[in-house]
XYZ file of C-alpha atoms in Angstrom:
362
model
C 91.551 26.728 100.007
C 92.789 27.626 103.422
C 95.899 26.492 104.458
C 96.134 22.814 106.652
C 93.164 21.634 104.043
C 94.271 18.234 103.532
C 95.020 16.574 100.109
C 92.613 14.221 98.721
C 92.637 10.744 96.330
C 89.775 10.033 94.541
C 88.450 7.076 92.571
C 85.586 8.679 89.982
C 82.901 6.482 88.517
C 79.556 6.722 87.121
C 76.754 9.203 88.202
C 75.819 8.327 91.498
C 79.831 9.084 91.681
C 82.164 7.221 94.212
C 84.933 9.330 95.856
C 87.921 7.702 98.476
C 88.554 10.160 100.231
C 92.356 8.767 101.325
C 92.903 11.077 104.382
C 89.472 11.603 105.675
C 87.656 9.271 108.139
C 90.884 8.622 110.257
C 88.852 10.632 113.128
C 90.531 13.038 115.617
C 90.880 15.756 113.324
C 93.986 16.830 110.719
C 97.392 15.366 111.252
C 98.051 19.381 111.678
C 95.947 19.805 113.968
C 93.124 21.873 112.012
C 89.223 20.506 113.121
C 87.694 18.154 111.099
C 86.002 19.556 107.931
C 82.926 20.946 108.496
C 80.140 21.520 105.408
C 77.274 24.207 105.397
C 73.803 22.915 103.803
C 71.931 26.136 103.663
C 68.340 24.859 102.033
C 65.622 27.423 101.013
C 61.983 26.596 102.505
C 59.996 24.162 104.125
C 56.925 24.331 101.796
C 58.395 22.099 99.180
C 58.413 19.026 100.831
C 61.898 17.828 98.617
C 64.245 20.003 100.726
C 63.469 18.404 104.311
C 62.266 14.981 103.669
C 64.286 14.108 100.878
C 67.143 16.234 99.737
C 68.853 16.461 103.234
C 69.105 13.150 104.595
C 70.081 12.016 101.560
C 72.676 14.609 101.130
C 74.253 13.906 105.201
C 74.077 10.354 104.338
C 76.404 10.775 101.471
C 78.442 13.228 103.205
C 78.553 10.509 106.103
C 79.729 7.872 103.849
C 82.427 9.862 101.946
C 84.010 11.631 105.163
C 83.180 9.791 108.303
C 84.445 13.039 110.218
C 83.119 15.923 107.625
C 80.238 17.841 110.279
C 77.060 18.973 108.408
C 75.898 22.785 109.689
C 72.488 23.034 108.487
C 70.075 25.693 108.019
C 66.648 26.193 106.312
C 66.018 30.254 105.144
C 62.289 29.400 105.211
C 61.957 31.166 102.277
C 63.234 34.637 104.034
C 66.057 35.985 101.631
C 67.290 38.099 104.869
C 67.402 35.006 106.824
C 69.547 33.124 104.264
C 71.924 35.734 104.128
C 72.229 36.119 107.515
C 73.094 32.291 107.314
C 75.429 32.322 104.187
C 76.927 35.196 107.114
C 77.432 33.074 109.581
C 78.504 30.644 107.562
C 81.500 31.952 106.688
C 82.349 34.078 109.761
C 82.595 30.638 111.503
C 85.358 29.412 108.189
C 83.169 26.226 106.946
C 84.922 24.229 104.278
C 82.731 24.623 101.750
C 78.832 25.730 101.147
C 76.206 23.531 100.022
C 73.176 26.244 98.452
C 69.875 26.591 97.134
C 69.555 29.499 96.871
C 66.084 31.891 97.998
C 66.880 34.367 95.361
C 69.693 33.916 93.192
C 70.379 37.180 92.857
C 70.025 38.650 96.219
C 72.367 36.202 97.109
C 75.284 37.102 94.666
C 77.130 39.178 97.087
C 77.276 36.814 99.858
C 78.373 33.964 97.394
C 81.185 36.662 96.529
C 82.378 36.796 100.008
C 82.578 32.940 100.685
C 84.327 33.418 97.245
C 87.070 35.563 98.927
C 87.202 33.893 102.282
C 88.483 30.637 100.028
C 85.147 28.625 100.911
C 83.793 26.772 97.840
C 79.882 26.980 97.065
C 78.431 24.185 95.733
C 75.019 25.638 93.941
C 72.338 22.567 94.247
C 69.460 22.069 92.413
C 69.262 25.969 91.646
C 72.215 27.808 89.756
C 73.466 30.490 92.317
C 74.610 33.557 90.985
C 78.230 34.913 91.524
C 81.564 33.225 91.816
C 80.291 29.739 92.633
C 82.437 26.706 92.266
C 80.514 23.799 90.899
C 76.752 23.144 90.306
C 74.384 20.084 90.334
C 71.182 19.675 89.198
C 68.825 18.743 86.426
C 67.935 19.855 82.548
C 65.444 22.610 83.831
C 64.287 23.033 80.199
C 63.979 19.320 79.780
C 61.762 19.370 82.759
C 59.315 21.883 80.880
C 59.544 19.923 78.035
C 58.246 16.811 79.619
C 55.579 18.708 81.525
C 54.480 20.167 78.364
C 54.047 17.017 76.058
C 52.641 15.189 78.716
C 49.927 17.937 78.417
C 49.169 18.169 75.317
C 49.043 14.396 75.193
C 46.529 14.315 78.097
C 44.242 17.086 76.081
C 44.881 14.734 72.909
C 45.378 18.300 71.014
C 44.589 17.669 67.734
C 44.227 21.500 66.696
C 46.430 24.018 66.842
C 45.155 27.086 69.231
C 41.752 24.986 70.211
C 42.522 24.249 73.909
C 43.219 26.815 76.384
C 45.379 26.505 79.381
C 46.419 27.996 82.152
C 50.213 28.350 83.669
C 51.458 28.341 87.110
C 54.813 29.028 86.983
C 57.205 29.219 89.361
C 59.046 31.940 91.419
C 60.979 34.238 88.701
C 63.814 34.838 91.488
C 64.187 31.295 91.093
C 66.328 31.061 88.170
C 65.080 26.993 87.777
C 61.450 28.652 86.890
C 62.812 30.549 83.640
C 64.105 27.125 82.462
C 61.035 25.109 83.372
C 58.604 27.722 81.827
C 61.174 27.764 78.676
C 61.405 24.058 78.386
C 57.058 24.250 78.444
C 56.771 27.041 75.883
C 58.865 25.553 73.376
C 56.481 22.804 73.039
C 53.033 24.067 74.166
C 53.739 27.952 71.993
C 51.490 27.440 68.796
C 49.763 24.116 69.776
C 47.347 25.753 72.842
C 45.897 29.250 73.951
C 47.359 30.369 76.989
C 44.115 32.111 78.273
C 46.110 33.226 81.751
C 49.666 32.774 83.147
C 51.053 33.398 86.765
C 54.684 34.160 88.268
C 54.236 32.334 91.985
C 56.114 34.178 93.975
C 58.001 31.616 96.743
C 56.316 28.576 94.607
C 52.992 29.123 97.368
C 50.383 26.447 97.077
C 47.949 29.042 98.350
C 49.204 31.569 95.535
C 48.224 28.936 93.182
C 44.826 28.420 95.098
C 43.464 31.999 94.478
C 45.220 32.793 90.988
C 43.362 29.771 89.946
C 40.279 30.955 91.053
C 41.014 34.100 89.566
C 41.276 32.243 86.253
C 38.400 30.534 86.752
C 35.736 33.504 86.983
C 37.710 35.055 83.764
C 37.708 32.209 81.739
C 35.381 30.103 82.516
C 34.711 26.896 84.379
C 34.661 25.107 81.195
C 37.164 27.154 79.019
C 40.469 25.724 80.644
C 41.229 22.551 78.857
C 44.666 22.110 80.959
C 46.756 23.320 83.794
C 50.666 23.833 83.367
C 52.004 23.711 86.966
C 55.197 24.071 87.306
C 55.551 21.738 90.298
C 53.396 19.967 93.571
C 52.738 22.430 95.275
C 51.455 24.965 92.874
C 49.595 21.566 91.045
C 47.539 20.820 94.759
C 47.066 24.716 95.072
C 45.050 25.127 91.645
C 43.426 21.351 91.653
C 41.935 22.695 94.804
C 40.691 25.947 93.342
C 38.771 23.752 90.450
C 37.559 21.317 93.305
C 36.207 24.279 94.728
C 34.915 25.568 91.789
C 33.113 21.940 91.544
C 34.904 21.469 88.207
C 34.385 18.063 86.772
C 35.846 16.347 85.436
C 39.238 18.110 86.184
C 41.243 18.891 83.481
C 45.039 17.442 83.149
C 47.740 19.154 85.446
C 51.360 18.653 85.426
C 53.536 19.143 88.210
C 56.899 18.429 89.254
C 59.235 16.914 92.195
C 57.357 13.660 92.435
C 55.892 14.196 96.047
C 54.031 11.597 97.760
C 50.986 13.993 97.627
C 51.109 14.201 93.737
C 51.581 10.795 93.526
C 48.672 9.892 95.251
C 46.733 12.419 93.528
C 47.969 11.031 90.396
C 46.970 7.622 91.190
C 43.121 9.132 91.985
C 43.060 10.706 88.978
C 43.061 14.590 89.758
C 46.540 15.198 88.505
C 47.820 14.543 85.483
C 51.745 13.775 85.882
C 54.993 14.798 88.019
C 58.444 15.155 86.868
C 60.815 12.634 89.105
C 63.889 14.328 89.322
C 65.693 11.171 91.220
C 66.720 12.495 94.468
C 69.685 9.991 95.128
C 71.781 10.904 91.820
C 71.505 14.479 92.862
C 72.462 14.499 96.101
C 75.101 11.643 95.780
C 76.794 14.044 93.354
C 76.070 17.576 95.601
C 77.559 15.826 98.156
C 80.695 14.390 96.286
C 81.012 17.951 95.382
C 81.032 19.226 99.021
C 83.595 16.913 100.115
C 86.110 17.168 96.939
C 86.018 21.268 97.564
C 86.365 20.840 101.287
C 89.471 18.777 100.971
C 90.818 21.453 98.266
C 90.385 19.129 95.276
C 89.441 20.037 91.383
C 85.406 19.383 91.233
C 86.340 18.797 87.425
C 87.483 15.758 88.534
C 83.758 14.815 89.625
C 81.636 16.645 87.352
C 81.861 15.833 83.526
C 79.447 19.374 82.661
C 80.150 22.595 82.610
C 77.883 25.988 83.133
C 78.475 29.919 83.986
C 76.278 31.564 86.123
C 76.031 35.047 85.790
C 78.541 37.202 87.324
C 80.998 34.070 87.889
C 83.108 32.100 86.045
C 82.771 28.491 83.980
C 82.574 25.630 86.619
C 82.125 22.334 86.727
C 78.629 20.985 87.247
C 76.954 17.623 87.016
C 73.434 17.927 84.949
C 71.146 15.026 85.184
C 68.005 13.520 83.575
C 64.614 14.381 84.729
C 61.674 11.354 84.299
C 58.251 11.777 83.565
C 55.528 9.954 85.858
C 52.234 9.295 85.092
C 50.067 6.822 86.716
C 50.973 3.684 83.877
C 54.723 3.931 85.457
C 54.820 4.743 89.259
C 56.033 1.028 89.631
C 58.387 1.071 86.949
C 59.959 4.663 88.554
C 59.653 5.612 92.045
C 58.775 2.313 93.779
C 61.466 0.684 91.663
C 63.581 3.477 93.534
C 62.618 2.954 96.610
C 61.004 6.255 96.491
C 57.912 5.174 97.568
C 56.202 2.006 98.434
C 53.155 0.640 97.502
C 51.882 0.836 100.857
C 53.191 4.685 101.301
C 51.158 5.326 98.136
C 48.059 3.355 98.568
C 46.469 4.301 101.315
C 42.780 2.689 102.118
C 40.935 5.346 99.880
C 42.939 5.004 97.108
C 42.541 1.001 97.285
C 40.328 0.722 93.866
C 42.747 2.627 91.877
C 46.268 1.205 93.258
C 44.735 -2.172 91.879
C 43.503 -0.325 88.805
C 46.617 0.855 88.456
C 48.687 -1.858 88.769
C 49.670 -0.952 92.104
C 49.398 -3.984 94.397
């Protein structure tokens, strides 16, 4: 770290981790003089909901509470590679602390994780593992996530026959590296047990990508030749459920999906999609922001993060991996209200009255 970077105490505990940090939150800046520390939270997109409405709050909260004088410089690439570089630029021409990304493109963004590398500035890699020098990671078991999406598939299609249902698969963006992992995590389990009559790389995870490949699918295969839909999250899950609604297929066949967004949920409750993965929000970016803060006071992130991972062209670093939760409709109570993800009344709105109560949900 730079020089003047002030040294830090910390007091570690269970994931959502605690950290005192003794010498920030005294206000008016470094005993030395330097500014107060100052954090970069370059997100990638506004389409997935997460990012915006869930992921950054939560993350500035955290920062808040950790470093009452840490200042959060935020930016959103809206899925423009160009535009995040440009940012990750900026970022550190101006000499932030240390770099909170999730990253566009992995790869495209190697070099300009490389330079933060050599201007001393840490890079925290959230949610999506960064390639490059990074210095510490947090996220979730991406091939865990696949693996949930895929049982809970071939549970809803009660496969009893090896290669008799046919599906189709929405993955994600393949510049995502998270996508590899979740499509992975689905093979494993799905390879063998159902046809995969038609499978689709979505570039920048677009709903409307989802809309016409599913459509596409449709006139090849056959209204009633797709048994299931593997959607790899929301977005691409509401894209292709409104291709078969289109398509006046009924009744719909199961559809996974991921991030748990309010959408989904409701959807889920109505019965036109199948399940989410919860990846709980709080954990993640209680420990992404833990992260921020250790680096940007120039302490070890091994002291916060009991996982390790190498992303390619970088070293080992530390990284925090956490467990992803299935939801289906029999435990939206039990998992994201119980969070405080959700309420009941967020969920239940006045045409989904008959199934909240059917449900459970009242």
């Amino acid at each position: 770290m730079r020089a003047g970077i002030r040294h830090v105490v910390l007091t570690l505990g269970v994931i959502p981790m605690a950290v005192a940090l003794a010498a920030c939150g005294s206000g008016g800046g470094d005993p030395d003089g330097q500014s107060a520390p100052r954090i970069g939270l370059l997100l990638p997109d506004a389409t997935t909901a997460r990012w915006e409405a869930q992921d950054r709050p939560l993350l500035e909260k955290k920062i808040r509470q950790l470093c009452a004088d840490c200042v959060v410089e935020h930016a959103n690439a809206k899925n423009d590679v160009a535009i995040q570089q440009e940012q990750m630029d900026s970022m550190i021409t101006k000499g932030v602390d240390a770099i909170v990304l999730v990253a566009v493109d992995a790869r495209s963004l190697a070099n300009e994780v490389r330079d933060a590398a050599q201007a001393d500035i840490p890079v925290i890699a959230y949610d999506r593992l960064a390639e490059g020098p990074i210095s510490g990671f947090v996220s979730f078991d991406g091939q865990e996530v696949g693996r949930l999406q895929g049982r809970a598939l071939l549970r809803a299609m009660r496969d009893d026959s090896a290669g008799k249902r046919q599906i189709v698969m929405m993955n994600g963006d393949p510049s995502d590296p998270n996508a590899a992992q979740f499509k992975k995590g689905a093979l494993s389990v799905l390879a063998g047990r159902v046809k995969i009559g038609k499978a689709y790389d979505t570039l920048q995870w677009r709903p409307e990508t989802a809309n016409m490949n599913m459509s596409g699918a449709l006139s090849a295969l056959g209204v009633a030749n797709i048994h299931g839909v593997y959607a790899a999250n929301d977005g691409l899950a509401a894209g292709s459920i409104s291709a078969l609604k289109a398509n006046k297929v009924d009744p719909l066949p199961p559809v996974t999906g991921q991030d748990a967004e309010l959408g989904a949920v409701q959807r889920i409750v109505g019965g036109e999609q199948y399940m989410t993965v919860y990846k709980p929000f709080g954990p993640e970016a209680s420990a992404g922001a833990t992260m921020a803060v250790t680096a940007a006071h120039g302490a070890a992130l091994d002291r916060v993060a009991k996982d390790t991972v190498r992303p390619t062209g970088g070293k080992q670093v530390p990284a925090v991996m956490l467990t992803p939760v299935s939801v289906t409709v029999g435990n939206i109570k039990d998992t994201l209200v119980k969070d405080g993800v959700y309420t009941v009344g967020q969920i239940c709105v006045p045409r989904l009255a008959s199934a909240c109560s059917k449900a459970g949900l009242t």
